[in-house]
Structure formats: structure tokens, C-alpha cells
Short mmCIF file of C-alpha atoms and ligand atoms in Angstrom, two decimals:
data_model
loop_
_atom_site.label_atom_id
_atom_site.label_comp_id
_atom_site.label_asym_id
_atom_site.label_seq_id
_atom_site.Cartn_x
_atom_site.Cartn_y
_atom_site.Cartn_z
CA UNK A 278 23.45 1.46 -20.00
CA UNK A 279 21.53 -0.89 -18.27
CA UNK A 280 20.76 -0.28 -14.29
CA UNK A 281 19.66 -3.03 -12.25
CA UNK A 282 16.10 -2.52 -10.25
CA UNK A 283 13.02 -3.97 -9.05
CA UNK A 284 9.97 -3.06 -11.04
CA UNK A 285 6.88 -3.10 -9.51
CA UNK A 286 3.53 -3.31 -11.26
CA UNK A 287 0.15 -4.26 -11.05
CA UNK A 288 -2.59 -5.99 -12.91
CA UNK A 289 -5.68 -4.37 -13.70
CA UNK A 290 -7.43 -6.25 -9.50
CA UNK A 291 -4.81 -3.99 -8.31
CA UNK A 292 -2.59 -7.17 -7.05
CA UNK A 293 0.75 -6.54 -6.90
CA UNK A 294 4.06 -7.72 -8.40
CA UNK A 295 7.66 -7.29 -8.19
CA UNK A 296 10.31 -8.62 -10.27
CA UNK A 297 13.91 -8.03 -10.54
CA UNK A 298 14.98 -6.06 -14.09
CA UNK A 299 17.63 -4.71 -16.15
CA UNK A 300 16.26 -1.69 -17.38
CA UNK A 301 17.78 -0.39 -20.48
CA UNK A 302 18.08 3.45 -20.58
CA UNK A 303 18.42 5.22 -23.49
CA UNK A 304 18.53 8.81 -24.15
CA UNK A 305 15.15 9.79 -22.05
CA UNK A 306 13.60 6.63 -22.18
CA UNK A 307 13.71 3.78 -20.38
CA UNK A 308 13.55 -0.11 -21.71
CA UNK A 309 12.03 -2.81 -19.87
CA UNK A 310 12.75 -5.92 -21.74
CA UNK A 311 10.56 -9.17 -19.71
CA UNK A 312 11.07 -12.95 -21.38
CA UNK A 313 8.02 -14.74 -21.66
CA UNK A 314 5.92 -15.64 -19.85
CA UNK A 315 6.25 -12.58 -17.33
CA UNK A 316 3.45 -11.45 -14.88
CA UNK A 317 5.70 -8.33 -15.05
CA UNK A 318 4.51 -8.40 -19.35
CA UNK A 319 0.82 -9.11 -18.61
CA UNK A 320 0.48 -6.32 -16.07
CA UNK A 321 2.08 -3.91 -17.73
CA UNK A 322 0.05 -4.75 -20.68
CA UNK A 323 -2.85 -4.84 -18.74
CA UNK A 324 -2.64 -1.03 -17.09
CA UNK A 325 0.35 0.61 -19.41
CA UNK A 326 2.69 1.92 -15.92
CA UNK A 327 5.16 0.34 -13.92
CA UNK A 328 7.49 1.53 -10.69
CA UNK A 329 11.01 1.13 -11.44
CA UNK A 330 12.29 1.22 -8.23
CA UNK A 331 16.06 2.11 -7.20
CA UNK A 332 17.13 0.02 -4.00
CA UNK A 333 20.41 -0.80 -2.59
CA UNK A 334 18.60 -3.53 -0.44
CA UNK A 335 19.52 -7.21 -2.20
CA UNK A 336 17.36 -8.92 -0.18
CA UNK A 337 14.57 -7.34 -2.34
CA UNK A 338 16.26 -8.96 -5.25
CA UNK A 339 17.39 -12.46 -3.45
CA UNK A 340 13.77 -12.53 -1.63
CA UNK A 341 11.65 -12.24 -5.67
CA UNK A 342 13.79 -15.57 -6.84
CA UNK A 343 13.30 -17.46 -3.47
CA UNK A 344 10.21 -16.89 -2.27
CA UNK A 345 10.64 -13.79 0.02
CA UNK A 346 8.59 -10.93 -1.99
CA UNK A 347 6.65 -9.44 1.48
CA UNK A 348 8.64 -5.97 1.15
CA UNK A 349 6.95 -2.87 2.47
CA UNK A 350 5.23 -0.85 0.07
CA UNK A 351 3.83 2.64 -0.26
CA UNK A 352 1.05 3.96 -2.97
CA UNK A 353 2.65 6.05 -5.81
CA UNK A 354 2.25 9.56 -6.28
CA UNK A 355 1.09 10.12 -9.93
CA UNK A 356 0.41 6.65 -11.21
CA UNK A 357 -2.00 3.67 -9.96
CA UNK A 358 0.49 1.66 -8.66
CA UNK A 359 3.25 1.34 -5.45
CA UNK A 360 6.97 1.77 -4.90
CA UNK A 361 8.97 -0.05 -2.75
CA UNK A 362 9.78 1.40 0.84
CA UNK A 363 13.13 0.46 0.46
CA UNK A 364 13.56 2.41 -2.95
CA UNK A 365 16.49 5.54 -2.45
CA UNK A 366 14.69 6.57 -5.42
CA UNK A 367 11.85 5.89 -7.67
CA UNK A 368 9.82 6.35 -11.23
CA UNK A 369 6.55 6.22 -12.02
CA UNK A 370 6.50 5.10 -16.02
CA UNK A 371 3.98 4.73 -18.53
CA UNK A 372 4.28 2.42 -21.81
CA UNK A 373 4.64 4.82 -25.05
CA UNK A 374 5.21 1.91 -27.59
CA UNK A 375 5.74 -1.15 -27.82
CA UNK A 376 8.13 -3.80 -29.91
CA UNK A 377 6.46 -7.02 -30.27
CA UNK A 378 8.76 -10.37 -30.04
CA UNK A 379 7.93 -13.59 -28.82
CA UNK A 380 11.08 -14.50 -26.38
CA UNK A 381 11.69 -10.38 -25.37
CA UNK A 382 8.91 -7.78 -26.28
CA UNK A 383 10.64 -4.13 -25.54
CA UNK A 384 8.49 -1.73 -23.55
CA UNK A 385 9.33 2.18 -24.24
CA UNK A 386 8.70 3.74 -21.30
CA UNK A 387 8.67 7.54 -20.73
CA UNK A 388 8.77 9.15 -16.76
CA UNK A 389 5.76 10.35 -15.49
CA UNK A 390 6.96 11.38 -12.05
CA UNK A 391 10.09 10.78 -9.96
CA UNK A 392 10.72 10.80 -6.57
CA UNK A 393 14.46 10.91 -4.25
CA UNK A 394 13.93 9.51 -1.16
CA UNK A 395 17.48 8.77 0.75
CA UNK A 396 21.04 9.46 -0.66
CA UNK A 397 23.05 6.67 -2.72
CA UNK A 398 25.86 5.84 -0.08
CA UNK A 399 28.68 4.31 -2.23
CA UNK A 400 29.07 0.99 -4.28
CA UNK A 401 29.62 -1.99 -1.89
CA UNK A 402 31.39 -5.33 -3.90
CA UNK A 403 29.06 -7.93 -2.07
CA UNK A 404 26.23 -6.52 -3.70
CA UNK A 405 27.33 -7.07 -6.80
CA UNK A 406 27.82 -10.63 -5.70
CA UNK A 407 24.25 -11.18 -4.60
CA UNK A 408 23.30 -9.43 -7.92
CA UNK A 409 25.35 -11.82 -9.89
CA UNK A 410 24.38 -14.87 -8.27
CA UNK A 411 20.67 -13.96 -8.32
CA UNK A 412 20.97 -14.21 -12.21
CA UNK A 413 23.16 -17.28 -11.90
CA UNK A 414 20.50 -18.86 -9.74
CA UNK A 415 17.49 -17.66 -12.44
CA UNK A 416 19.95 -19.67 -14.97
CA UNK A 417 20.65 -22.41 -12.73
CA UNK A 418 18.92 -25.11 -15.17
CA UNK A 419 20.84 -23.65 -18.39
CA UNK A 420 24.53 -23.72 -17.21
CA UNK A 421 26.96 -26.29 -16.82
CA UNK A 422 27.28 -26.91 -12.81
CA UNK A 423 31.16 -26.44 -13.18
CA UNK A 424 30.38 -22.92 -14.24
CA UNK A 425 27.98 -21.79 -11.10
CA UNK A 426 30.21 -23.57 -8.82
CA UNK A 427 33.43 -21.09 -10.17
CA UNK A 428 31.81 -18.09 -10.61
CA UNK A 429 30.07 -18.27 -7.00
CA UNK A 430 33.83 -18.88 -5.72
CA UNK A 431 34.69 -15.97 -7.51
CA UNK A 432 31.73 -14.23 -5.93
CA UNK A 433 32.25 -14.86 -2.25
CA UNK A 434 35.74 -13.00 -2.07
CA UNK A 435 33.95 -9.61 -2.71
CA UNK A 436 31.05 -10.73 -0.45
CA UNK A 437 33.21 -12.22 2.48
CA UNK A 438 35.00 -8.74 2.27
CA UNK A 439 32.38 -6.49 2.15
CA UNK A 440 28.96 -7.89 3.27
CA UNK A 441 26.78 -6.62 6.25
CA UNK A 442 23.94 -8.44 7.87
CA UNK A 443 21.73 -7.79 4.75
CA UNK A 444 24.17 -9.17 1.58
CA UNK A 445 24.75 -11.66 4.44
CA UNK A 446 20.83 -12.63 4.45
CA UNK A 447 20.18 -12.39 0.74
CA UNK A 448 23.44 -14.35 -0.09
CA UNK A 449 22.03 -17.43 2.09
CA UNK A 450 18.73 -17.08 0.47
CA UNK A 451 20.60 -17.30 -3.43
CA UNK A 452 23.22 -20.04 -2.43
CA UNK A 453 20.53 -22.20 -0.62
CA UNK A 454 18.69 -22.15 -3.34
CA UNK A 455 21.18 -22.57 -5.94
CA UNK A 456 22.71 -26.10 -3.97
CA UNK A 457 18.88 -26.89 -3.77
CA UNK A 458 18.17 -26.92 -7.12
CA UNK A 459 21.47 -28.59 -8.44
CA UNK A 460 20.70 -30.71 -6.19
CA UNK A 461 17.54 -31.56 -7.61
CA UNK A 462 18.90 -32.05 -11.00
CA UNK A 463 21.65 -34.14 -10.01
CA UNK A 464 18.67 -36.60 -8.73
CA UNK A 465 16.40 -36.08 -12.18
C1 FMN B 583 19.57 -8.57 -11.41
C2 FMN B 583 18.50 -9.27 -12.21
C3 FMN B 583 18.07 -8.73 -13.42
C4 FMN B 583 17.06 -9.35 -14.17
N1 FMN B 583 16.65 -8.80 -15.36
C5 FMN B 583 15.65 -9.38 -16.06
C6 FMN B 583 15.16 -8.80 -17.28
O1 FMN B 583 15.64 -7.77 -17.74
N2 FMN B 583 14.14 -9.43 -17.91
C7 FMN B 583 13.58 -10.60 -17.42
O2 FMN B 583 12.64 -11.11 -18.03
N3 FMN B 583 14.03 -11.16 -16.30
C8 FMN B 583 15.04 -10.60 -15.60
N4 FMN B 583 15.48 -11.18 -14.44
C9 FMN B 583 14.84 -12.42 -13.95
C10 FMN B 583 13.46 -12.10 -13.41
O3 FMN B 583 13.47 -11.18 -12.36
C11 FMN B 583 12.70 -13.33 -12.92
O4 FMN B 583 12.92 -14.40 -13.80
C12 FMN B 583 11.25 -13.01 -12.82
O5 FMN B 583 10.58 -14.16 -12.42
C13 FMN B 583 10.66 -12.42 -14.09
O6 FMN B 583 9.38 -12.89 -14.39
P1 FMN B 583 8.02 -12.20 -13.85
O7 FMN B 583 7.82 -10.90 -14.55
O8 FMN B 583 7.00 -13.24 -14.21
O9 FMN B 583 8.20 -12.07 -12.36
C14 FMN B 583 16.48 -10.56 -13.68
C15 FMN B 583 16.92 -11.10 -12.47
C16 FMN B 583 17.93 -10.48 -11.74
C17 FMN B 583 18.37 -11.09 -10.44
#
């Protein structure tokens, strides 16, 4: 199964950096698969842990792929390293191996410590359209404009059914940026 989340991590200044993933879980362990280049890679290289944080909050994952990444933080408990305020729940990981490849290295992970902090309240549709149009707006320069422009129509029927003032926010965010940057191409 893969579960979507924000991993946060740090490089070895203690600066941090979060980035939207799709961790693969497996058994007990947990997969984080970056592309290169990936600051999320290099840190986690650099120190070996990572936060893989569990938020029902899209804005955290709208804000990392337009330019809104000041979310509050707080230090973790067991690792060097923070977890999002906004996090239900949380996990502290550390790297136990590593498979080398030059588009998608896979980083084992094992849990060090986990934390519940608030209760999961229910899946909610327009998330899953902020979600999906996040990655369609990280592929934006790959796919055939014909292709974003159905699958965000798609999109907005769960989110004009089911959004509240945050999907609302992050969905602006995502589609602004989307018509920005086909917009841009169309220019090129
Ligand atoms: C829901 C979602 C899941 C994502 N999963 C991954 C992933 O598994 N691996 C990856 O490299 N990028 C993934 N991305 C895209 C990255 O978050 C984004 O490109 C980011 O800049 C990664 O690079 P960084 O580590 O340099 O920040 C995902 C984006 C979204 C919206």
C-alpha cells in the first residue's frame, strides 16, 4: 500500500525540509522512494532519519509545490529532526538499507518512535482532489494539456461537493498554478 504524507527531514545545518511522498509500506517497513535530484535524498543521506508525517491538512501538500512551505513545526521526540503541527499522527524513521538507482533510490526505513496526536475524522472526496491535482501539477510539463484540463474537471465535482475553507485554499493554490504554468508553455 502506499499512503500519502509529508516527510520532513533535515540536512546535517539542521535546515529543514518538507516534501510531499508516497510512502510505500511493506510488512514493518516503510519505503520512501525520492526521484532525483531530491533535497528530501540528500538529507536523508546526509543524517539517516526522516518524519513521515500523517496530516489531513492539503494545504501542507498544495503549499510544498507552490511556494507555501511556512507550516508550524514542533522538535521530535526520539530523533534529530521535527514533525509537522498539523500531523494527526507521526513517525520518527531511520534508514536501515538502501537500494541504489539513478531515477528512484529506495530507502528502507524502520520506526523508531511514533506518536498519535488527534483522531482521523473520516475520508473527505475534495481531498483527494487536491491530492490528485498536486501530482497533476508536479507533472504539468509531461502531460498532454487535454489530459490536465479533463481530469481537473473530473476533480472539481468531488471538491465543489465536499470542500471546506482549507481544500478551498489549497485547491486555488494547485489550479493557479497549474493555468500558470500551461500558460507559460503555451508562450515557449
Ligand atoms: C501526493 C504527492 C505524492 C508525491 N510522492 C512523491 C514520491 O513518492 N517521490 C518523489 O520523488 N516525489 C513525490 N512527489 C513530488 C514531490 O513532493 C516534489 O516533486 C518534491 O519537490 C520532491 O523533491 P524534494 O525532495 O527535492 O522536495 C509527490 C507529490 C505529491 C503531491
Amino acid at each position: 500500500m502506499i499512503q500519502e504524507t509529508i516527510v520532513t527531514t533535515q540536512n546535517s545545518a539542521g535546515k529543514t525540509h518538507l516534501a510531499p511522498m508516497g510512502i510505500h509500506v511493506k510488512n514493518n517497513e516503510f519505503i520512501i522512494l525520492p526521484f532525483r535530484p531530491s533535497t528530501t535524498l540528500d538529507n536523508l543521506l546526509d543524517t539517516g532519519t526522516a518524519v513521515i508525517n500523517y496530516t489531513d491538512d492539503v494545504r501542507i501538500f498544495a503549499g510544498c509545490l507552490t511556494g507555501h512551505r511556512e507550516w508550524p513545526l514542533s522538535p521530535a521526540e526520539k530523533i534529530s529532526g521535527v514533525y509537522l503541527q498539523a500531523a494527526l499522527a507521526h513517525c520518527e524513521v531511520e534508514i536501515t538499507r538502501i537500494e541504489e538507482d539513478p531515477i528512484r533510490p529506495k530507502l528502507f526505513c524502520k520506526t523508531v518512535h511514533q506518536v498519535q496526536h488527534s483522531p482521523f475524522t473520516g475520508f473527505n472526496r475534495a481531498q483527494f482532489s487536491v491530492l490528485e491535482a498536486a501530482i497533476l501539477l508536479s507533472r504539468v510539463n509531461h502531460l498532454p494539456i487535454e489530459k490536465i484540463e479533463s481530469e481537473l474537471n473530473y476533480l472539481s465535482i468531488g471538491f465543489e461537493k465536499t470542500a471546506g475553507p482549507r481544500e478551498q485554499e489549497a485547491w486555488q493554490w494547485v489550479t493557479n498554478a497549474i493555468q500558470e504554468q500551461l500558460h507559460k508553455a503555451d508562450k515557449s
